[in-house]
Coordinates of C-alpha atoms in Angstrom, one line a residue:
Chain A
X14 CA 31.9 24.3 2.6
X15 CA 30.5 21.6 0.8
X16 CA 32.4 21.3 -3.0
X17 CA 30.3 22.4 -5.8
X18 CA 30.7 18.6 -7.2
X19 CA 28.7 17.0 -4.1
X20 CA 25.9 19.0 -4.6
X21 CA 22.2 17.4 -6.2
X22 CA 21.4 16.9 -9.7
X23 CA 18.2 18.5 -10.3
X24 CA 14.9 17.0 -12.8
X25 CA 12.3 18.6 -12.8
X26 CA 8.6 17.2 -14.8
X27 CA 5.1 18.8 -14.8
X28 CA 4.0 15.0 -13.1
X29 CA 5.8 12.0 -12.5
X30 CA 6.6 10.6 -15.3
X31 CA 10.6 12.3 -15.5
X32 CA 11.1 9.8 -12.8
X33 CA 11.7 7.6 -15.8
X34 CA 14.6 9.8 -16.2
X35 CA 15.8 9.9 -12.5
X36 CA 15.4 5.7 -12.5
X37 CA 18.2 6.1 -15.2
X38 CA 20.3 8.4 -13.3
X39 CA 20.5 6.4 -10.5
X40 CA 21.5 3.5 -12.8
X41 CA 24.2 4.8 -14.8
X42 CA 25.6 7.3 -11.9
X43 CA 24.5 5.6 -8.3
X44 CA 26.8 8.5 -6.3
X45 CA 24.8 11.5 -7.3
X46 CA 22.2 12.8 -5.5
X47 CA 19.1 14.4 -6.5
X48 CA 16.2 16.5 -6.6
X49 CA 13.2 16.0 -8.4
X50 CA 10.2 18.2 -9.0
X51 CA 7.1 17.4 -10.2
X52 CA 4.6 20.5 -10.8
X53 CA 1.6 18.2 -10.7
X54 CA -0.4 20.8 -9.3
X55 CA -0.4 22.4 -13.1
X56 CA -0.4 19.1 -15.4
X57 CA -0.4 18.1 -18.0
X58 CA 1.9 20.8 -19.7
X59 CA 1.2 19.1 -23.0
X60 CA -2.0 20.6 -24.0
X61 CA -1.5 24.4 -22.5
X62 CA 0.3 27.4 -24.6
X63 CA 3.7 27.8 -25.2
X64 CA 4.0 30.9 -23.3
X65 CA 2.5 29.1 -20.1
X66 CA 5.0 25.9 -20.6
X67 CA 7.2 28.6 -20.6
X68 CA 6.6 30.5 -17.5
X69 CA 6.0 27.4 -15.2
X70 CA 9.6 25.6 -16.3
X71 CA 11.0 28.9 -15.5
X72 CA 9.7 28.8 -12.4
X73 CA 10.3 24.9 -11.9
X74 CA 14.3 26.2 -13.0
X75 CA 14.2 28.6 -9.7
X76 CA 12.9 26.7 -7.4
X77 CA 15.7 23.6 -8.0
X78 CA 18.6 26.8 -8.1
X79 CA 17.1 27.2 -4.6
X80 CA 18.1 23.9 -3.9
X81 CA 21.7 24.4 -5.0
X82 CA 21.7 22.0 -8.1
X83 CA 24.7 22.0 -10.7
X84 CA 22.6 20.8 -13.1
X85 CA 19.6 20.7 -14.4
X86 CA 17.2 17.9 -16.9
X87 CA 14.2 19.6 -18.2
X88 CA 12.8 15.8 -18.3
X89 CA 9.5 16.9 -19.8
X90 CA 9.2 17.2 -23.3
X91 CA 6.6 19.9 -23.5
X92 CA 9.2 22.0 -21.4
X93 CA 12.2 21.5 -23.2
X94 CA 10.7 21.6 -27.0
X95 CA 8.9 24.9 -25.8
X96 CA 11.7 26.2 -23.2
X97 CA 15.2 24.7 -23.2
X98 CA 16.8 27.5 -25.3
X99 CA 15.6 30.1 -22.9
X100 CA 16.9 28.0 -20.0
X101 CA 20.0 27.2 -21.4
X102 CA 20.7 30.7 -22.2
X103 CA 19.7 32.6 -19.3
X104 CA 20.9 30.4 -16.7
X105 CA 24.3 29.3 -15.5
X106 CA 24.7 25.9 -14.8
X107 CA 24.4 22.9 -17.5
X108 CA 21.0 22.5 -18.6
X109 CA 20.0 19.1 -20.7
X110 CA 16.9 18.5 -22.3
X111 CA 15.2 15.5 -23.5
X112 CA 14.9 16.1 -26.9
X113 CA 18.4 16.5 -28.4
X114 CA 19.3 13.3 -26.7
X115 CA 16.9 11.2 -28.6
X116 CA 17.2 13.1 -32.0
X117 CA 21.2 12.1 -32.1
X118 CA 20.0 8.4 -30.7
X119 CA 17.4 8.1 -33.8
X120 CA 20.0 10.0 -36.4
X121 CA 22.5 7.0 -35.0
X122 CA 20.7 4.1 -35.4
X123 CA 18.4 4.5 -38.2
X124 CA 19.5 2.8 -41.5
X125 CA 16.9 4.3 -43.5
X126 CA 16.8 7.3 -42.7
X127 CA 12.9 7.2 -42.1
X128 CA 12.1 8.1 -37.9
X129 CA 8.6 8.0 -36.1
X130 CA 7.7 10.3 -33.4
X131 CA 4.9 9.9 -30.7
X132 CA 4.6 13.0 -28.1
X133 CA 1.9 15.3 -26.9
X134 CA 0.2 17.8 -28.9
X135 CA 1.9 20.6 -28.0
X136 CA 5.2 18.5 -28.8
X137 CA 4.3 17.7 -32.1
X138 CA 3.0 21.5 -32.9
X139 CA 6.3 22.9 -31.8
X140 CA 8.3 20.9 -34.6
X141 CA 10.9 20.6 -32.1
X142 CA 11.9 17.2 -33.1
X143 CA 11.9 18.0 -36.6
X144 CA 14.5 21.3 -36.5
X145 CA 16.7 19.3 -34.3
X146 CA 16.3 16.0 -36.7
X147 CA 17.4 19.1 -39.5
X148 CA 20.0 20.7 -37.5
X149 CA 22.2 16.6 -37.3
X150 CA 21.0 15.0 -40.6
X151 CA 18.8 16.7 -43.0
X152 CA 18.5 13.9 -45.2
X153 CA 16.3 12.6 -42.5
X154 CA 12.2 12.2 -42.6
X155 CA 10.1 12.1 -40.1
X156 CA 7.0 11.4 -39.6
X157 CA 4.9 12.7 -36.3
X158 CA 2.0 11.6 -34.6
X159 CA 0.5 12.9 -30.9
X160 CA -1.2 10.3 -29.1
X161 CA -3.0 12.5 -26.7
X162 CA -4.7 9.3 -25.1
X163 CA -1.0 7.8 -23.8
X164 CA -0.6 9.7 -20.9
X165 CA -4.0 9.0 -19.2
X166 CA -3.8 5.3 -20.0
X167 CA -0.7 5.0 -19.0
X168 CA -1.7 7.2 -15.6
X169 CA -5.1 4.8 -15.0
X170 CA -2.6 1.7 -15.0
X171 CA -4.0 0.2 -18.4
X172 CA -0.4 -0.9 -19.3
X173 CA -0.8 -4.4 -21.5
X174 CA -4.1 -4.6 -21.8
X175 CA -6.4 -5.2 -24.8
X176 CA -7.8 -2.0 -24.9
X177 CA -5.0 0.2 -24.2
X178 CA -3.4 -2.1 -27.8
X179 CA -6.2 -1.1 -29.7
X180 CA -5.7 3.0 -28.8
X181 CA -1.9 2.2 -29.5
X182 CA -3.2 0.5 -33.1
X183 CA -5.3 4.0 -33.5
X184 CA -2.8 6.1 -33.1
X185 CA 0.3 4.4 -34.8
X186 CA -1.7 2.9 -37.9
X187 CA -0.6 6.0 -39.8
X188 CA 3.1 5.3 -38.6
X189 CA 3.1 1.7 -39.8
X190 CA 2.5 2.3 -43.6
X191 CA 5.0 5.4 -43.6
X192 CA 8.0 2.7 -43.3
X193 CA 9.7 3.8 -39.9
X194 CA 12.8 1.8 -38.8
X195 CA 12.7 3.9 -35.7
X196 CA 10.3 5.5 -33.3
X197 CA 11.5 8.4 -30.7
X198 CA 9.0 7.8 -27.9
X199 CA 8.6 12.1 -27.2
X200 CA 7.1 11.8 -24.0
X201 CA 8.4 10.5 -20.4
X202 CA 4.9 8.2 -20.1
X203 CA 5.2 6.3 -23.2
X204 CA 8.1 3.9 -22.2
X205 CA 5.5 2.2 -20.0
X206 CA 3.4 1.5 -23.4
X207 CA 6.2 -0.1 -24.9
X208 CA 4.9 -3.7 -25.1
X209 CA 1.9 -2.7 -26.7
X210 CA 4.0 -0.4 -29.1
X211 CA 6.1 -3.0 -30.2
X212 CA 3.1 -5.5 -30.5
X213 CA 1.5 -2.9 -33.0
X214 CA 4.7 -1.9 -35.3
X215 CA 6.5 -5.3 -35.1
X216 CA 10.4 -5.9 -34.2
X217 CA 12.1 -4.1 -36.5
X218 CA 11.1 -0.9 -35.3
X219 CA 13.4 0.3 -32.7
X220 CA 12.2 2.7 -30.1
X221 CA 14.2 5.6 -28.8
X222 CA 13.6 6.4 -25.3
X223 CA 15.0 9.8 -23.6
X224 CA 15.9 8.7 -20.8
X225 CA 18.7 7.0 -21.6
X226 CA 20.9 9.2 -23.9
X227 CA 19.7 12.4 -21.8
X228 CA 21.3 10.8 -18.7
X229 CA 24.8 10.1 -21.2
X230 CA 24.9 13.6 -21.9
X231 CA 24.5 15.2 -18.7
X232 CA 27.4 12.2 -17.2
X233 CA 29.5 13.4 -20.2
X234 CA 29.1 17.0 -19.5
X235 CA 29.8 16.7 -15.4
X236 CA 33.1 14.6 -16.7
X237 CA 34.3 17.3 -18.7
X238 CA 33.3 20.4 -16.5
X239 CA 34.8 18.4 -13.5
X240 CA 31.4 18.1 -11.8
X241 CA 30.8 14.2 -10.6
X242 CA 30.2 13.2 -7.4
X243 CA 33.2 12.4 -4.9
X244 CA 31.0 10.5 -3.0
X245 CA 31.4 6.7 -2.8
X246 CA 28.2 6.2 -1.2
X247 CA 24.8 5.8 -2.3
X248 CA 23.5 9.0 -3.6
X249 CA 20.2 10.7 -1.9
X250 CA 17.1 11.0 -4.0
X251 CA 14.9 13.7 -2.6
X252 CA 11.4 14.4 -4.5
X253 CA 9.4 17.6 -4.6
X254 CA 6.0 18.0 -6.0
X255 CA 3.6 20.9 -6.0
X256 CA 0.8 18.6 -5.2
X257 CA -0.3 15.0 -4.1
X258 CA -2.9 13.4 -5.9
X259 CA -4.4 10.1 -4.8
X260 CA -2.4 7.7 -6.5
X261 CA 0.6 9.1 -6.1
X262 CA 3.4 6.9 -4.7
X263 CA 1.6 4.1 -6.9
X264 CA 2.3 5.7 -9.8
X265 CA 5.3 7.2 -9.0
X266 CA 7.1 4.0 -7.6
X267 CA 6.4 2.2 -11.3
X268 CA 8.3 4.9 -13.0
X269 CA 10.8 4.8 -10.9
X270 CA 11.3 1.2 -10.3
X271 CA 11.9 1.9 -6.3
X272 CA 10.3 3.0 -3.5
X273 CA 9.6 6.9 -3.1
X274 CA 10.6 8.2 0.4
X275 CA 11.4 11.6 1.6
X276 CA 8.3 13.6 -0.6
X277 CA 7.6 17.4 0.2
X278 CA 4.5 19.2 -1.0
X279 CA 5.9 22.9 -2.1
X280 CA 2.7 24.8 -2.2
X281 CA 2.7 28.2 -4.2
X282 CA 2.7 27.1 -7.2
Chain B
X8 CA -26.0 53.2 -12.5
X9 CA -27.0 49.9 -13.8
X10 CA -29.3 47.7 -11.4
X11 CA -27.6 45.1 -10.2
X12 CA -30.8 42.6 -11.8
X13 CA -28.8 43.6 -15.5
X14 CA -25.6 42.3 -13.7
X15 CA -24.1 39.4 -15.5
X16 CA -24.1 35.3 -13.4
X17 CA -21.1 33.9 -13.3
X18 CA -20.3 30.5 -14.1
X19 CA -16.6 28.6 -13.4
X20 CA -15.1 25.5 -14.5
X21 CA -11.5 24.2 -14.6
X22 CA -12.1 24.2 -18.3
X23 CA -14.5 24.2 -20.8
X24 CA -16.4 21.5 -19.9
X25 CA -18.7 24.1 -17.8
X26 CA -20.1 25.2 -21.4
X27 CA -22.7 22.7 -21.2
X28 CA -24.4 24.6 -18.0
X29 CA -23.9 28.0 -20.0
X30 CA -26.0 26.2 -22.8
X31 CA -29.0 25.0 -20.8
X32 CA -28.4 28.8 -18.9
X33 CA -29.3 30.7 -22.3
X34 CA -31.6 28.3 -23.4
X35 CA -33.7 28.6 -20.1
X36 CA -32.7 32.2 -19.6
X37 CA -31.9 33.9 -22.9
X38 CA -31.9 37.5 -21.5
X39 CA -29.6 37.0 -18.8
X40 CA -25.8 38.0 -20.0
X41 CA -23.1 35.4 -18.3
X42 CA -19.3 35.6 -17.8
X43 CA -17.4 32.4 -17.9
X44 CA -14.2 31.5 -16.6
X45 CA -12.3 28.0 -17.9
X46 CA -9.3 27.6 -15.9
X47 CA -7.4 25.5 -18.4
X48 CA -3.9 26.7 -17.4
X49 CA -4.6 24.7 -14.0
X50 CA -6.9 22.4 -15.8
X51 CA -7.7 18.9 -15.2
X52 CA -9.3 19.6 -11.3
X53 CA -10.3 15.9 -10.7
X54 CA -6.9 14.3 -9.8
X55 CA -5.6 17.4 -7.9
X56 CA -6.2 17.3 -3.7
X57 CA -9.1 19.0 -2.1
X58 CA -6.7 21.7 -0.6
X59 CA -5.2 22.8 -3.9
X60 CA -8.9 22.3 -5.4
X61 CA -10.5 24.8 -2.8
X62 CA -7.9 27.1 -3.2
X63 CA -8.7 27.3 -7.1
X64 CA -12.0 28.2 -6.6
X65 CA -11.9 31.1 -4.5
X66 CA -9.4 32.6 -7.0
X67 CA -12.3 32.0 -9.4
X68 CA -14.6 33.3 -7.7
X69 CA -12.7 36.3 -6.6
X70 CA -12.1 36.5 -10.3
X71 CA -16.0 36.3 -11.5
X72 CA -16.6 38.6 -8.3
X73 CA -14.3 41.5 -10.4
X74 CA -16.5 41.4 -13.1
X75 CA -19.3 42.0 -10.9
X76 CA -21.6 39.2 -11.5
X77 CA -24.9 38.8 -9.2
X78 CA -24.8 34.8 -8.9
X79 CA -22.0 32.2 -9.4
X80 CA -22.7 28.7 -10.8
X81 CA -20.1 26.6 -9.9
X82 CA -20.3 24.3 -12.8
X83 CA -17.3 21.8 -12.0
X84 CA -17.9 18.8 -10.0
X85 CA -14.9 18.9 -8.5
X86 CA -15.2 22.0 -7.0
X87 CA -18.5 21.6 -5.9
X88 CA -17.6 18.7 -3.8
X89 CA -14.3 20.4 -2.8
X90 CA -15.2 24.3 -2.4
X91 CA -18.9 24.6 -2.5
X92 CA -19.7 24.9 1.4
X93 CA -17.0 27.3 1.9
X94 CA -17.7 29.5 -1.3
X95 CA -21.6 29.8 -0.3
X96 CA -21.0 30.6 3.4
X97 CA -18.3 33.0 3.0
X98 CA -19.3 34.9 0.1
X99 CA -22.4 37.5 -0.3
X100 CA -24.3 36.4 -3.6
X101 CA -26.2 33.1 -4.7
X102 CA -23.9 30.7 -5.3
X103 CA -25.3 27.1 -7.1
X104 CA -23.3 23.6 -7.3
X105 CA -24.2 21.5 -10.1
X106 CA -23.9 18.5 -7.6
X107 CA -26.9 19.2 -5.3
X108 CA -29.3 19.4 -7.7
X109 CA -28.3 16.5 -9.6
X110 CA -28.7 14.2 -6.8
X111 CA -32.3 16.4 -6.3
X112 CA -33.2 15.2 -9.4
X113 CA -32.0 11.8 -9.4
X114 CA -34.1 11.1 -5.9
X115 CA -37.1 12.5 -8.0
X116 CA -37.1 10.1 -10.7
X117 CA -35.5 6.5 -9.7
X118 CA -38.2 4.5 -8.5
X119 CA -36.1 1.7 -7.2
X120 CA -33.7 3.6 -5.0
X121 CA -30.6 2.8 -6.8
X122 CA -29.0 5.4 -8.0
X123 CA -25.4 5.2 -10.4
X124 CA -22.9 7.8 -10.4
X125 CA -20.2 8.4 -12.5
X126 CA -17.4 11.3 -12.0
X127 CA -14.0 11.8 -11.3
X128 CA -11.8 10.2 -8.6
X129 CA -11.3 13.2 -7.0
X130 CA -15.4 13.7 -7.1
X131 CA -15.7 10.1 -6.1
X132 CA -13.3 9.7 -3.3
X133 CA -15.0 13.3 -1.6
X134 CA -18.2 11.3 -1.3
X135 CA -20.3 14.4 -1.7
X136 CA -22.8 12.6 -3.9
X137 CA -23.7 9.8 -1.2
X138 CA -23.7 12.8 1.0
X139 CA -26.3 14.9 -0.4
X140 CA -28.0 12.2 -1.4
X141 CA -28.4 10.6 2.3
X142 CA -29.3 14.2 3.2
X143 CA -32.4 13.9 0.8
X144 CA -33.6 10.5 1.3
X145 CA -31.2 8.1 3.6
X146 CA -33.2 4.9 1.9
X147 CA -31.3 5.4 -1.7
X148 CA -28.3 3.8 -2.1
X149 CA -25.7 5.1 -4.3
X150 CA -23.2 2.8 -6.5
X151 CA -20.4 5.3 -7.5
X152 CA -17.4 4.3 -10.1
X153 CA -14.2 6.9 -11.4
X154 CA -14.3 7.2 -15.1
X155 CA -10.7 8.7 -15.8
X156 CA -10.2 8.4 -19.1
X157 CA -13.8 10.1 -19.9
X158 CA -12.6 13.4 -20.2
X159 CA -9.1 12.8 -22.1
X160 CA -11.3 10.8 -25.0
X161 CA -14.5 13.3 -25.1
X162 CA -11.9 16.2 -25.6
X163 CA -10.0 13.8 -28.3
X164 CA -13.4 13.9 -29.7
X165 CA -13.9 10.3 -29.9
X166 CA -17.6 10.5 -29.0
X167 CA -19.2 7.9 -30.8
X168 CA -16.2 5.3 -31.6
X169 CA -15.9 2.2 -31.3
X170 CA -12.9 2.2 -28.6
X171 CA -15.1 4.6 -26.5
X172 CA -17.6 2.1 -26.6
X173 CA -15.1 -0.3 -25.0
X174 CA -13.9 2.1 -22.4
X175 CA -17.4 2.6 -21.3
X176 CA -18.0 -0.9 -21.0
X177 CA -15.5 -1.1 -18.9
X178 CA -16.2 1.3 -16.5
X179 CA -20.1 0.6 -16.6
X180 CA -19.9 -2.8 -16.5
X181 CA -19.9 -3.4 -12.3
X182 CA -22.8 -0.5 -12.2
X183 CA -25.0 -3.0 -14.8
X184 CA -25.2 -5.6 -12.1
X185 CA -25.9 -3.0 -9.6
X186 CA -29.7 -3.1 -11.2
X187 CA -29.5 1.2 -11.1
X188 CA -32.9 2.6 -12.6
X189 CA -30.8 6.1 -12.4
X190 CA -27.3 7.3 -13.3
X191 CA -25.8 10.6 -12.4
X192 CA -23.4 12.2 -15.0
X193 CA -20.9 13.4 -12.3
X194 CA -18.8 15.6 -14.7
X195 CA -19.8 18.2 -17.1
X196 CA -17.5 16.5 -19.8
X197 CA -19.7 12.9 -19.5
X198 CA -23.3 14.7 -21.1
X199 CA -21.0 14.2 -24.7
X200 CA -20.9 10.6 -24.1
X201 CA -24.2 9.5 -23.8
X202 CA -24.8 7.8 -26.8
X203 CA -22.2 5.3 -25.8
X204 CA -23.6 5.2 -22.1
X205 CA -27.2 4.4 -23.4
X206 CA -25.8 1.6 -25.5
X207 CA -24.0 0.2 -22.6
X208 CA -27.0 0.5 -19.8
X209 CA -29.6 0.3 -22.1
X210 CA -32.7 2.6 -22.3
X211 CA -34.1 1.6 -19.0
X212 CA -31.5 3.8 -17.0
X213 CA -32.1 7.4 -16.9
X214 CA -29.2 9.5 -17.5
X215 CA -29.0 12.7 -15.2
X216 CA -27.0 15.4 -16.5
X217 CA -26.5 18.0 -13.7
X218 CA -27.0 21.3 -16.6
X219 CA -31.1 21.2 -16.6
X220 CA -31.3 20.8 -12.8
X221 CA -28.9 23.5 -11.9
X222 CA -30.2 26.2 -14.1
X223 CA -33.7 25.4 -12.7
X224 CA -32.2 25.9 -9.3
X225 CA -30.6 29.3 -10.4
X226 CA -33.8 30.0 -11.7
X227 CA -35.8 30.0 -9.0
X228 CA -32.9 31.7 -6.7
X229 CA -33.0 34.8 -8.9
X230 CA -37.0 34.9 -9.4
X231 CA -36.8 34.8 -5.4
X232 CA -34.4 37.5 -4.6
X233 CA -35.7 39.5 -7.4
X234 CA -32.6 39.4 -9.3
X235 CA -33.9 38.5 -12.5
X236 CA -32.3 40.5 -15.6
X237 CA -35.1 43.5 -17.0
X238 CA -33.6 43.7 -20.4
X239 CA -35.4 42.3 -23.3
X240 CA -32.5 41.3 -25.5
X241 CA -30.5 38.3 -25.8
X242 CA -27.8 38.2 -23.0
X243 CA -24.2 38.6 -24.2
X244 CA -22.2 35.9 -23.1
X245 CA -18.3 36.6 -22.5
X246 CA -15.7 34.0 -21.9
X247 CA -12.3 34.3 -20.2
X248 CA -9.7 31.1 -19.9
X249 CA -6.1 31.1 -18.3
X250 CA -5.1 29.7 -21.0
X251 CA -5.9 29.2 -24.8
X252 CA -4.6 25.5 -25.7
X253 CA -5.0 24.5 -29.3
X254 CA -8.4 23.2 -30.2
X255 CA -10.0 25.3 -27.8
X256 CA -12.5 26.8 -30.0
X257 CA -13.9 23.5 -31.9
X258 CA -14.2 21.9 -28.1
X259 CA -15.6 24.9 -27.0
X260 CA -18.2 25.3 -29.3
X261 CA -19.1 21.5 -29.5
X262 CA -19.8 22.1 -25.2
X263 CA -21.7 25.7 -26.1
X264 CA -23.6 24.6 -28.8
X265 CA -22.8 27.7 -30.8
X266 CA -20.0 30.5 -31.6
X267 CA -17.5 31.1 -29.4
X268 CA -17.0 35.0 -29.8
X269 CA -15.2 37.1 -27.1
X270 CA -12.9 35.3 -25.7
X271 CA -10.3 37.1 -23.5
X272 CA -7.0 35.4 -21.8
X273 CA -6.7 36.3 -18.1
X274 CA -2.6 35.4 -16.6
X275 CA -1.7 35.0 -13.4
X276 CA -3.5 31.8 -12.5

């Protein structure tokens, strides 16, 4: 029987863009092998109920227990700002989400105390960021803006380009006059706007990505429990979505910075 | 028992964009009462496969079916060019499309024979348009171009905005050299941004909007088969979604053109 160790890492996204996520996995722990799911067939999460996020990333949670995961990253923002706590309380294996991560990242490096975040809508509403923000450091401020447009830019390929800088200038004027040393990018997309982001709010501003510190603490957590890999080889990526839209592996293959092999259509959802 | 003409039609659309055929339906037919259904939990259509599409639909219409309406306007592109043959040939009431008789009324009125449309990769990769519109007249020719960012920025509510401007420019601009006399609005969301469109093709290009041509088409269907409503009071008008994300209501009403009132959430989609 195969040790509990060997078996996958699970990530699971309502699209594609927790393959950010996975692309740092693979990075910072090559041996482990994994298995994504993308619930495309129900994006974007970011602009249905809480109650719906809810239901689907239990589901999402089931079907990568199927697949005998001993772990899991909720790699979508809208899942684990509306359903982390449930997950990590009803279910037995480690469970990371992507939100803590980047809250401890921001609370670390800011010097003045004054964060930005960008995220969906439903993101912003939950307050998420800001109780965790509370919860390390509640000297802290910050300041929240949804950019509802980043997703679907990002998705039609409009990545440096002048009229994806001036939505970007839209969205983060507000940000730029509130003084922000830092900026917690709050959804899996917006590391692809980053050249445009930093055009728009200048060097100083550094920008926290999940994917990252999310990836730390899940390798930190496996250490401890005894969970890594004892593979020395190459670990296998295998991808599941609930459906395939047309540009698909395009997409897909620029979050992931590789190719995308080995992709099964679960239908049922 | 009440006659099946005081029966309610049905009209279904992956979200709220199908609003704008319930407008044109109780301006042209104010006594008639209508049940829409907004699948927004599963919401947007246009960038899922034609598999999963279809499959939506006849949940939708099984749905409408329950409440025991007498016709079915399927007022989402999308599924019209995905699900609309199936639906009408395997279930026993009327059953419109809203693409059909767009591209009816677009033959009517170009007098050059070139005819723009605009819709959603999913709508424009199915090549129903050019198909209907062969069937028709096989002299017209068709120039088609996938506006995916439309939808995200009219339910942003940047309608008439500067940026918008630019984003239809963009999309438009290969269609202007294409010498159309005639553009189809492929999408029910794309009626909000006409300003912008007329500003970018100038007033020479008639803009077909598939609302005004569908209802017509109903119309006529129901004065047929008899199946006009008897009463002599304004229709109610009852709206169910799978989900209620958070500026439902002001999009909602800016599609309707008045009050949302009634609105009932329906799970299990």
């Amino acid at each position: 029987m195969q040790g509990i160790q060997n078996r996958s890492i699970g990530v699971f996204d309502s699209g594609l863009g927790g393959l950010t996520v996975v692309k740092e996995l693979r990075r910072e722990m090559p041996h482990e092998s994994i298995v994504y799911f993308g619930d495309i067939a129900r994006l974007p999460y970011g602009i249905k109920s809480k109650e719906q996020i809810l239901n689907f990333s239990i589901q999402n949670t089931l079907f990568l227990l199927k697949q005998k995961v001993k772990a899991i990253v909720v790699a979508c923002n809208s899942s684990s700002s509306a359903a982390y706590h449930f997950l990590r309380d009803h279910f037995g294996i480690p469970i990371i989400d992507v939100i803590m991560p980047a809250v401890e990242a921001a609370a670390c490096v800011t010097h003045t105390g004054r964060v930005g975040l960008i995220a969906t809508h439903a993101t912003v509403a939950s307050q998420a960021y800001e109780r965790s923000l509370r919860k390390i450091n509640p000297n802290l401020r910050i300041f929240s803006r949804a950019c509802s447009l980043f997703v679907p830019v990002v998705e039609e390929g409009w990545l440096e380009d002048p009229i994806t800088e001036q939505i970007v200038r839209r969205y983060l004027g507000g940000l730029r006059h509130k003084n922000i040393d830092t900026l917690i990018l709050g959804c899996t997309h917006y590391p692809m706007l980053k050249a445009s982001i930093r055009k728009v709010l200048g060097p100083r501003v550094q920008l926290i990505d999940s994917a990252r510190p999310s990836v730390k603490k899940l390798k930190s957590i496996l250490i401890r429990q005894g969970l890594v890999s004892k593979s020395k080889r190459k670990g296998e990526l295998r991808v599941f979505v609930s459906d395939m839209p047309r540009n698909f592996k395009q997409v897909g293959e620029k979050f992931l910075g590789e190719k995308l092999h080995k992709v099964q259509i679960v239908r049922g959802f």
